[in-house]
CSV table of C-alpha atoms and ligand atoms in Angstrom, one decimal:
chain,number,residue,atom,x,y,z
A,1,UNK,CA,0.0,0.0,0.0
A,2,UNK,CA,1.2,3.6,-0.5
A,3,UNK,CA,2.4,5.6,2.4
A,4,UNK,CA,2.9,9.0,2.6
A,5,UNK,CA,4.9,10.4,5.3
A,6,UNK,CA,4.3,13.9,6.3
A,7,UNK,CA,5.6,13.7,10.0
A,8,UNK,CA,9.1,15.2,9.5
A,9,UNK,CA,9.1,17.1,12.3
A,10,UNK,CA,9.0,14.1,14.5
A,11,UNK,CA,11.6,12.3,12.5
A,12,UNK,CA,12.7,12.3,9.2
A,13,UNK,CA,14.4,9.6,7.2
A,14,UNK,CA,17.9,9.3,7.2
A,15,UNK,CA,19.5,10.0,3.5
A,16,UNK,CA,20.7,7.7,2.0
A,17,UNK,CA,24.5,9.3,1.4
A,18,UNK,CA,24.5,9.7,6.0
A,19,UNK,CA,23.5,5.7,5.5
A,20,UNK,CA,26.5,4.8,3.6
A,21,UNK,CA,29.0,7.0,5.3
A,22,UNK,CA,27.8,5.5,8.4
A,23,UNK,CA,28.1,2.1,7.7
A,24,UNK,CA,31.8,2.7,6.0
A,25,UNK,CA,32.6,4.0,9.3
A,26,UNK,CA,31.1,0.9,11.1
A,27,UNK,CA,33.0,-1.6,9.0
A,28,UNK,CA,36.3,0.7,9.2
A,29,UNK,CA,36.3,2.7,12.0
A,30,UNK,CA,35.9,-0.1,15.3
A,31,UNK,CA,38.4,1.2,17.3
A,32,UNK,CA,37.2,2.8,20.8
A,33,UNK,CA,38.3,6.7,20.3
A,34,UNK,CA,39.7,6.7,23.8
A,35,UNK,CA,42.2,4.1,22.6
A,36,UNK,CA,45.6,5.5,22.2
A,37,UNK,CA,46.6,2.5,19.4
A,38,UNK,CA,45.9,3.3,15.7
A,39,UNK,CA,42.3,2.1,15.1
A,40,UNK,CA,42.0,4.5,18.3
A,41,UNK,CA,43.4,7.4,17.3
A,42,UNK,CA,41.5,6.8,13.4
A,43,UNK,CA,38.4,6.8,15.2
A,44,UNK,CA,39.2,10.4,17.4
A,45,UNK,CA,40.5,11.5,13.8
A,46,UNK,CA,36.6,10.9,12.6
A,47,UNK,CA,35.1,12.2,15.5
A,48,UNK,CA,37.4,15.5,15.8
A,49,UNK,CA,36.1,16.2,11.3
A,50,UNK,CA,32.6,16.0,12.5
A,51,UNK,CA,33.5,17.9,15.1
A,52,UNK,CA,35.4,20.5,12.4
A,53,UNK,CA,32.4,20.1,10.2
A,54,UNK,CA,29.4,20.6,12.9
A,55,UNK,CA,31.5,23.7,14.4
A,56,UNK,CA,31.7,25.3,11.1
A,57,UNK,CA,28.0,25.1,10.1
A,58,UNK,CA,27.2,26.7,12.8
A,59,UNK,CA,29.8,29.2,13.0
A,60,UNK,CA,30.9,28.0,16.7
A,61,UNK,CA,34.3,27.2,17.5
A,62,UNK,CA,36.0,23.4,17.8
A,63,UNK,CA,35.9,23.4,21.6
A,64,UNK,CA,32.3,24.8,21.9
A,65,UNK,CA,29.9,21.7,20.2
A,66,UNK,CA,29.9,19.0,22.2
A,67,UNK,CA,28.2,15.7,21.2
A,68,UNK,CA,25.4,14.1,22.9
A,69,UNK,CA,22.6,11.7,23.0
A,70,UNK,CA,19.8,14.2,21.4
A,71,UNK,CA,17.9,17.0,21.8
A,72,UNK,CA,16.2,16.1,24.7
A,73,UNK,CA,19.6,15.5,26.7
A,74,UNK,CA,21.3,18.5,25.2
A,75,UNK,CA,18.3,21.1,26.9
A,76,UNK,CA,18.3,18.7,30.5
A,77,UNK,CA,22.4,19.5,30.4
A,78,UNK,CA,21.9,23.2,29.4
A,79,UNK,CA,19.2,24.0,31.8
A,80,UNK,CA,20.6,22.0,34.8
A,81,UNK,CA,24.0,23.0,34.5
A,82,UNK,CA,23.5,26.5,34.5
A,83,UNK,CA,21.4,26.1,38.1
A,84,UNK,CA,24.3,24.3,38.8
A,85,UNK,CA,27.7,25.8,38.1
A,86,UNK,CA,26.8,29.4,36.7
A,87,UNK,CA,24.5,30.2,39.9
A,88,UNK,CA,21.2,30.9,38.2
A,89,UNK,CA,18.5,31.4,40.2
A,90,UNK,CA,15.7,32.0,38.0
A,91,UNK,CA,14.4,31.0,34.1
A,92,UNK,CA,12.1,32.7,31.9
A,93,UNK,CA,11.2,30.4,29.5
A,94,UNK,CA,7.3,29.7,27.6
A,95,UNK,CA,4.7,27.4,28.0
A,96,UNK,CA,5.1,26.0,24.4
A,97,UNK,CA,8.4,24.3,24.7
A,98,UNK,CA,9.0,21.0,24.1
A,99,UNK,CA,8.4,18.4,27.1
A,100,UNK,CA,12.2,18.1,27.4
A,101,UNK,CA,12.5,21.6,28.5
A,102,UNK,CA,9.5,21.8,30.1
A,103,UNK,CA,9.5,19.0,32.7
A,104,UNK,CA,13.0,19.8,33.5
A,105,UNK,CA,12.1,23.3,34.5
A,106,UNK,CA,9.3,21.7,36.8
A,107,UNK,CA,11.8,19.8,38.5
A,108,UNK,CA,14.4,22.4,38.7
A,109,UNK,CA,11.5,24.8,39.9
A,110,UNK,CA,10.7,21.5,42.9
A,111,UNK,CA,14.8,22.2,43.8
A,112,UNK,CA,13.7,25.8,44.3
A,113,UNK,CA,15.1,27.5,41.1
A,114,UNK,CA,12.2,30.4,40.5
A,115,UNK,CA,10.6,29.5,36.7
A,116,UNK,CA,8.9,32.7,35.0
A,117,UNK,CA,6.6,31.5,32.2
A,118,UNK,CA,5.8,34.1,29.2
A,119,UNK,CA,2.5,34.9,27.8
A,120,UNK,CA,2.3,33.4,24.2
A,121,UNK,CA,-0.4,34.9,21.9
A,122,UNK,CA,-3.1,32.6,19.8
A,123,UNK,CA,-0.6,32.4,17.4
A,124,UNK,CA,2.4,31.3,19.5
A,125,UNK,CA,4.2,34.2,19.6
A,126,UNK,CA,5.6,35.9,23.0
A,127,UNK,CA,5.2,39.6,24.1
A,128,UNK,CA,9.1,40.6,24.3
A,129,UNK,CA,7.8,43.6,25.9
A,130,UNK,CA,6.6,41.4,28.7
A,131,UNK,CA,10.4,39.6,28.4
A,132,UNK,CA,12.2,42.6,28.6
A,133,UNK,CA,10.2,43.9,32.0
A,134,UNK,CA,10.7,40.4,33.6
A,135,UNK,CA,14.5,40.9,32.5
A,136,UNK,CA,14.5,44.7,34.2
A,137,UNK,CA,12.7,43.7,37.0
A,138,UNK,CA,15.0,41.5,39.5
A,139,UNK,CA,19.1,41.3,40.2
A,140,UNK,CA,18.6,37.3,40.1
A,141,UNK,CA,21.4,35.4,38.0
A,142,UNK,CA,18.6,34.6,35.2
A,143,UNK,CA,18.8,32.3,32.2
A,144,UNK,CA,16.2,32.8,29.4
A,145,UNK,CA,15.1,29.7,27.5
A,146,UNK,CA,13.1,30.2,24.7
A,147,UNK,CA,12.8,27.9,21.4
A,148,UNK,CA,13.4,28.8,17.8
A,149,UNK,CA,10.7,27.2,16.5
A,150,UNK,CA,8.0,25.5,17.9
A,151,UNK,CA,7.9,21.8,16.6
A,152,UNK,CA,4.0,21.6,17.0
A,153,UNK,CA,2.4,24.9,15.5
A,154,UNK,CA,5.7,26.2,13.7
A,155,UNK,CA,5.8,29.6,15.3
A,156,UNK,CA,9.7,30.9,15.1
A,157,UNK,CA,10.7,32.9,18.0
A,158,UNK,CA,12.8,36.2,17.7
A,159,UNK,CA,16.3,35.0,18.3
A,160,UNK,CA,18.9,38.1,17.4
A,161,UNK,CA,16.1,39.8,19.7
A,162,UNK,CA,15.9,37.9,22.6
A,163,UNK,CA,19.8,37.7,22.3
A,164,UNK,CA,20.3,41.6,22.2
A,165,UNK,CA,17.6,41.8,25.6
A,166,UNK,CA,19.6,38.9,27.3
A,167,UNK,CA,22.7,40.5,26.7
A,168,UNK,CA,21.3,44.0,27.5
A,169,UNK,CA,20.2,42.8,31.1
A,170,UNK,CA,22.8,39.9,31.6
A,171,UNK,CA,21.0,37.4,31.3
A,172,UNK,CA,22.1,34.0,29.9
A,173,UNK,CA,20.3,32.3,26.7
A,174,UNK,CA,19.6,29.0,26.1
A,175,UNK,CA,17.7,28.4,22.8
A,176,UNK,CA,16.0,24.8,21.9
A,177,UNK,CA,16.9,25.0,18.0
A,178,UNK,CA,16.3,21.6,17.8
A,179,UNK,CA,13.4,22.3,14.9
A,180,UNK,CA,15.6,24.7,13.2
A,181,UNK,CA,18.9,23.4,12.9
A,182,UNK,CA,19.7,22.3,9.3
A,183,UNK,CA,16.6,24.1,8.1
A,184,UNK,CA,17.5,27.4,8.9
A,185,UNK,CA,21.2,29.3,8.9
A,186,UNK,CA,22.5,29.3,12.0
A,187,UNK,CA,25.5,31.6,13.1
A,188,UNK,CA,26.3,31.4,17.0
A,189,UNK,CA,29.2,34.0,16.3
A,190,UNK,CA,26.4,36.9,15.0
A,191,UNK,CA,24.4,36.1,18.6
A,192,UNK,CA,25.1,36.7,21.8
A,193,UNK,CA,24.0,33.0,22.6
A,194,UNK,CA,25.4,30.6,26.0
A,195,UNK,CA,23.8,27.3,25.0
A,196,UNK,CA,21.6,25.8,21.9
A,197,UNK,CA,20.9,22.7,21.0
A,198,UNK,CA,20.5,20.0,17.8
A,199,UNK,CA,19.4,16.5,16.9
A,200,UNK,CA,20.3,14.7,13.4
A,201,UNK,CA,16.8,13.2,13.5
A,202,UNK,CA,15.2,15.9,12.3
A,203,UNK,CA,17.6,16.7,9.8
A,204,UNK,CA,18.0,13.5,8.2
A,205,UNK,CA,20.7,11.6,10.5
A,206,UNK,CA,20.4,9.3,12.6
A,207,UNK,CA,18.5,9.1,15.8
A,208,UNK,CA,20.1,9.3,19.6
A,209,UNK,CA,22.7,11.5,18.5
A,210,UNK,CA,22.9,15.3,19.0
A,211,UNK,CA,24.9,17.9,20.1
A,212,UNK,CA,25.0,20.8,22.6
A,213,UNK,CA,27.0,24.0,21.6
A,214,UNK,CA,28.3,25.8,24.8
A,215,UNK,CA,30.0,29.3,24.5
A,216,UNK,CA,33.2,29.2,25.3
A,217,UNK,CA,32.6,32.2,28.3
A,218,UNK,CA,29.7,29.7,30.2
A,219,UNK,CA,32.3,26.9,31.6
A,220,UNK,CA,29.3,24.3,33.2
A,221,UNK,CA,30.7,21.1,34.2
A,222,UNK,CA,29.4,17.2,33.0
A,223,UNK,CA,26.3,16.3,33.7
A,224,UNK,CA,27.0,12.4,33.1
A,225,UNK,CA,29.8,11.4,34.9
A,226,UNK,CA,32.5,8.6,33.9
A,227,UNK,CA,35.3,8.7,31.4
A,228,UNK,CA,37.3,12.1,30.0
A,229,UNK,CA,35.5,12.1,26.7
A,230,UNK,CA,34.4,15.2,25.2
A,231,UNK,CA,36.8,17.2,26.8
A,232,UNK,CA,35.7,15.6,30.3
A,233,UNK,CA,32.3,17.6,29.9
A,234,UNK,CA,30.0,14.5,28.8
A,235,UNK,CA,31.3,11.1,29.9
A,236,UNK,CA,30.6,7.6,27.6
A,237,UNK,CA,31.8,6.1,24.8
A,238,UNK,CA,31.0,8.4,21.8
A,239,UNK,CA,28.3,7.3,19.5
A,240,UNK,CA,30.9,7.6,16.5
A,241,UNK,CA,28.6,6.4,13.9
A,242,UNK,CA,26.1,8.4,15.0
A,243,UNK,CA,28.5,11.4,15.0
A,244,UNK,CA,29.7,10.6,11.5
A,245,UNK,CA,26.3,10.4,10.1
A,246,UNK,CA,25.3,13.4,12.1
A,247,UNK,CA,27.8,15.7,10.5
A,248,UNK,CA,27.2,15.1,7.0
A,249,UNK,CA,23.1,14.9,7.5
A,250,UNK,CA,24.1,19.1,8.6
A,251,UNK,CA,26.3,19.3,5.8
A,252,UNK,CA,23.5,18.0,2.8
A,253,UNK,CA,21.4,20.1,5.5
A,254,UNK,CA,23.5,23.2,4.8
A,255,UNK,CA,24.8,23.1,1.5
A,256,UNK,CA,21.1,22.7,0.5
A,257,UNK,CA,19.6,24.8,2.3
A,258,UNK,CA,17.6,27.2,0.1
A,259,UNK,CA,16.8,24.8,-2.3
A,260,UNK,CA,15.3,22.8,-0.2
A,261,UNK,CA,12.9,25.2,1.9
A,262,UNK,CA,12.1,26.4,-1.9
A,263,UNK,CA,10.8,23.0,-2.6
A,264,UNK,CA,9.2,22.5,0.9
A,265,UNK,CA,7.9,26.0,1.5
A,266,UNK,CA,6.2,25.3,-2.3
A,267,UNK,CA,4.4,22.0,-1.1
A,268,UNK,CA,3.2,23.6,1.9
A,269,UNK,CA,1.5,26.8,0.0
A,270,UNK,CA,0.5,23.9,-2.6
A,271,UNK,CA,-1.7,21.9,0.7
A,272,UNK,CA,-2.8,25.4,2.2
A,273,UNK,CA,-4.2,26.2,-0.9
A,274,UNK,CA,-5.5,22.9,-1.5
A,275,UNK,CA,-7.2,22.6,1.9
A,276,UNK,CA,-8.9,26.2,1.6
A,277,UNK,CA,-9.9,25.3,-1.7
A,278,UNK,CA,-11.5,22.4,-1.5
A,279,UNK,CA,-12.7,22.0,2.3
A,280,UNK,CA,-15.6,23.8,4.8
A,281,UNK,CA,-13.9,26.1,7.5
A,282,UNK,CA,-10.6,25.3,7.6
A,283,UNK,CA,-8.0,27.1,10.1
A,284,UNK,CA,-4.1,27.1,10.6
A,285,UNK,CA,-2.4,27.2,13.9
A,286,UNK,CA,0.7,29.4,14.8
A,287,UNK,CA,1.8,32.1,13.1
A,288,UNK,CA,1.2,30.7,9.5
A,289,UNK,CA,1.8,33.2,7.2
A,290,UNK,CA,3.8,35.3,9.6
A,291,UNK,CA,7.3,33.8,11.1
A,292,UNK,CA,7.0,30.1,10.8
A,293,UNK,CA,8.7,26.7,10.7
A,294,UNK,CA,8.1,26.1,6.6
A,295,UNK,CA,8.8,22.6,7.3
A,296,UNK,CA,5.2,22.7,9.1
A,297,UNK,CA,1.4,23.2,8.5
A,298,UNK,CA,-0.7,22.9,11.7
A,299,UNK,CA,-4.3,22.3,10.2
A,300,UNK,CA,-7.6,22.9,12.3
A,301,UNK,CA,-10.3,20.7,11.3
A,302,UNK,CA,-13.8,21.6,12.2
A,303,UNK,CA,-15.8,19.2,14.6
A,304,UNK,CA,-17.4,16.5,12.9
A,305,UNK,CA,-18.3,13.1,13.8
A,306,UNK,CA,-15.6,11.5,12.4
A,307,UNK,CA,-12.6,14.6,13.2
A,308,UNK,CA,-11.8,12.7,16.3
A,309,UNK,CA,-10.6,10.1,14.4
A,310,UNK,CA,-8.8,11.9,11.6
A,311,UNK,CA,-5.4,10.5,12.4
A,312,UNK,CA,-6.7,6.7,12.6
A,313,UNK,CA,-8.0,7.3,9.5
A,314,UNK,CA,-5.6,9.2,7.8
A,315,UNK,CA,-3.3,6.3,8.6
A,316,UNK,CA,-5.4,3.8,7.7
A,317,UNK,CA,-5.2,5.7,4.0
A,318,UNK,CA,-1.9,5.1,4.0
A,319,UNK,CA,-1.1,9.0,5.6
A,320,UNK,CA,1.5,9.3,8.7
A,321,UNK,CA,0.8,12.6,10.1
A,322,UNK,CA,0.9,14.0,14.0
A,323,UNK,CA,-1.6,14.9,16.1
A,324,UNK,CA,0.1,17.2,18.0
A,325,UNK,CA,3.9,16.8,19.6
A,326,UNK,CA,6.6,14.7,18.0
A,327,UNK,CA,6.9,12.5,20.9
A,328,UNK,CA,3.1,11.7,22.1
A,329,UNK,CA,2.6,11.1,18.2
A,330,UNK,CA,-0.2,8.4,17.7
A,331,UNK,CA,-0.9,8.5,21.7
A,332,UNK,CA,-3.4,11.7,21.2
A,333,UNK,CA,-2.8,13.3,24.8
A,334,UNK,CA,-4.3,16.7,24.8
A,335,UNK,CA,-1.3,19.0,23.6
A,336,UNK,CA,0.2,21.6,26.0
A,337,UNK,CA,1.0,23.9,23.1
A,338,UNK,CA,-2.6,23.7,21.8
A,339,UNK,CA,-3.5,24.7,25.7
A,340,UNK,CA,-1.3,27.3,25.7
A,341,UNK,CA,-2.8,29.1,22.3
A,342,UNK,CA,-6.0,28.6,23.8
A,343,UNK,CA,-7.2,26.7,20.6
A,344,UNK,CA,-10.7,25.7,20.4
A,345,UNK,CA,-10.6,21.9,21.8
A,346,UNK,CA,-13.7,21.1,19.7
A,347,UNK,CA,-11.5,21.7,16.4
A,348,UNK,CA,-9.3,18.8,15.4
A,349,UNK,CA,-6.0,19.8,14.7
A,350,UNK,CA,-3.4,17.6,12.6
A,351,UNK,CA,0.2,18.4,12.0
A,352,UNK,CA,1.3,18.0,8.8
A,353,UNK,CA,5.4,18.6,8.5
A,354,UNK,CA,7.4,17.9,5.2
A,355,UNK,CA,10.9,16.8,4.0
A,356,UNK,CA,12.4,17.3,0.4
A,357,UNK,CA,11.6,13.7,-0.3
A,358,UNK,CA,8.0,14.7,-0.6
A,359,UNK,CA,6.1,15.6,-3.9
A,360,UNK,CA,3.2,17.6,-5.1
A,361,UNK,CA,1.6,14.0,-6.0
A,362,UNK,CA,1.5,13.0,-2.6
A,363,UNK,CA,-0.2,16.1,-1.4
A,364,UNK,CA,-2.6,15.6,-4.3
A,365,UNK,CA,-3.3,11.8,-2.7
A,366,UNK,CA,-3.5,13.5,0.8
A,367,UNK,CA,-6.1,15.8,-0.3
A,368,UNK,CA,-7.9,13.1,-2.5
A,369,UNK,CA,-8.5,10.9,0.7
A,370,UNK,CA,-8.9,14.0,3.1
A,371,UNK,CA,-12.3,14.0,1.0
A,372,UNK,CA,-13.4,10.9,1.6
A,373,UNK,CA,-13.3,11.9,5.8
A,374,UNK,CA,-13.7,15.6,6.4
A,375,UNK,CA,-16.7,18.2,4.6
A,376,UNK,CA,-16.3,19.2,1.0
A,377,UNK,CA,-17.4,22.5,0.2
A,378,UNK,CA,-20.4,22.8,-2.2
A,379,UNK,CA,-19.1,24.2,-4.6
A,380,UNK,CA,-16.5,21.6,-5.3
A,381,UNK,CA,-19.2,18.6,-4.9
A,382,UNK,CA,-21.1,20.2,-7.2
B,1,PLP,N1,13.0,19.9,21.1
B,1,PLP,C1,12.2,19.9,20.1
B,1,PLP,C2,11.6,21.3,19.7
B,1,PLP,C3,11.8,18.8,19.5
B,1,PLP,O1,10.9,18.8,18.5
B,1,PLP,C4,12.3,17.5,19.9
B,1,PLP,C5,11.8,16.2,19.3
B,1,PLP,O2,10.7,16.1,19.0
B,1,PLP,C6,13.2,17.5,21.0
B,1,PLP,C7,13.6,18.8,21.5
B,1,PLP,C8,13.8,16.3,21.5
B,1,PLP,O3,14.9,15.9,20.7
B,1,PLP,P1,15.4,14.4,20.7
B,1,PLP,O4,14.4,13.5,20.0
B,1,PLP,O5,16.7,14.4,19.9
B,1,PLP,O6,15.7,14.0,22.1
């Protein structure tokens, strides 16, 4: 049966070039890095390119990426390790971040730490007005956390803005750019940035593998403890294939870049269109034709009968979408980013997010089966 997989912003699939560099590297590279004989030191050599490569992507220096598990160890490490070793006493961040970020502020907030959480608008978007009175308004050590780019409605956040307030009031900033990483350019040295984070999943790597940058003027200390690797800041083994395949995902990510959100913006405007053309009463969450993600349309379906099972049955069709966050994908908890815009729970919302890999004949099948389970308009019946 066909599939159609419009759920890249939960994962996408690895290309094919990461695939075969990565299993080069497996059948070559088996040494342990740590090792100080040669299939050691060939398999640091590896590590220390991808190192080269990730740095230079994102205009960081060598010593300042550091490679971890993913994107949801790289925001636990920033956030916890500033309360820890740079004496912050109290985070701004929103209530549209990703769990990752989220739950670790409720438990850092349990150890005492004072969280501030941001108005977001129906849209997503914050009041940096708001930001820059919390900012003014207390001497506590303070590290603002704030995404890029929301992974459920698309929404982009201001970053050269919230930079230039952090850096005005002395705050630190830690920025979840785990949705825009390979997607969007990316230059650390143009910000006044402590801490952001990526994850090759999203950008056509491999899974559990990731990486942390850290400016070189916020010195935080491990998190896992163990070994020296990593420059002692984040003990284990290194994933090396993951590593390998992680750096040149970024680098098809990057050398590609406009080409690729020309294609993808395209199919998007294609379904918007589509949708508003052929179906009754049909909304967009987030800041849709404002700032957004353009690797994501957040479609609002009017109640029906049959909306609450719109995923089942787009699935069934032979569709992979998301019904709200990457992670509870297929579980359909009530999202806390759809909460947080105040969007009408009687609507049905559906994320669809796209890669290169898709064409305009797959939205074309998309829409063909969406009319088979949500109300035509008239006109188009007719
Ligand atoms: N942050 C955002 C915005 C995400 O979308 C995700 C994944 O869905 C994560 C963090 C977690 O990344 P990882 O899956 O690499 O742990």
């Amino acid at each position: 049966m066909r599939r159609v997989y419009l759920d890249n912003a939960a994962t996408t699939p690895i290309s094919e070039e990461v695939i075969e560099v990565m299993v080069d590297c497996m059948r070559e590279h088996y040494g342990n890095p740590s090792s100080i004989h040669a299939q050691g030191r060939t398999v640091r050599a590896a590590i220390e390119q991808a190192r080269k490569k990730i740095a230079g992507y994102m205009g960081a220096s060598i010593g300042e990426i550091f490679f971890t598990s993913g994107g949801t160890e790289s925001n636990n490490m920033a956030l916890r390790c500033a309360v820890r070793d740079l004496n912050v006493e109290r985070i701004i961040s929103s209530p549209t971040e990703h769990h990752c970020v989220g739950h670790t502020l409720e438990s850092l907030e349990k150890k005492g730490v004072e969280v501030v959480m941001l108005d977001v608008c129906g849209k997503g978007k914050l009041d940096y007005e708001e930001l820059e009175s919390l900012l003014k308004s207390s001497d506590k050590k303070t590290l603002v956390s704030l995404m890029a780019a929301n992974n459920e409605i698309g929404t982009l956040q201001n970053m050269e803005l919230v930079s230039a307030l952090c850096e005005e009031y002395g705050a630190y900033y830690h920025s979840d750019t785990v949705q825009t990483v390979g997607h969007f350019p990316l230059d650390v040295s143009k910000l006044k940035i402590h801490f952001l984070s990526g994850s090759a999943h999203k950008f056509h790597g491999p899974k559990g593998v990731g990486f942390i940058y850290v400016n070189n003027g916020s010195l935080i200390k491990p998190l896992i403890h163990g070994g020296s690797q990593e420059r002692n800041m984040r003990a284990g083994t290194e994933n090396v294939y993951g590593i390998v395949g992680m750096a040149k995902a970024l680098e098809l990510a990057c050398d590609n870049m406009e080409a690729k959100q020309e294609k993808i913006e395209s199919l998007r405007a294609y379904l918007k269109n589509q949708l508003l053309e052929n179906f009754e009463d049909i909304q967009f969450n987030g800041d849709h034709n404002g700032s957004y993600l353009y690797t994501v349309l957040s479609v609002s379906f009017p109640n029906s009968p049959k909306s609450e099972m719109l995923l089942l049955m787009l699935d069934i069709a032979g569709i992979s979408a998301s019904g709200g966050s990457a992670c509870s994908s297929g579980a359909e908890k009530g999202s806390h980013v759809m909460q947080a815009v105040k969007a009408d729970p009687k609507r049905k919302s559906i994320r669809f997010s796209f890669s290169h890999y898709n064409t305009k004949d797959e939205i074309d099948y998309v829409v063909e089966k969406l009319k088979t389970m949500v109300a035509v308009k008239e006109e188009v019946l007719a």
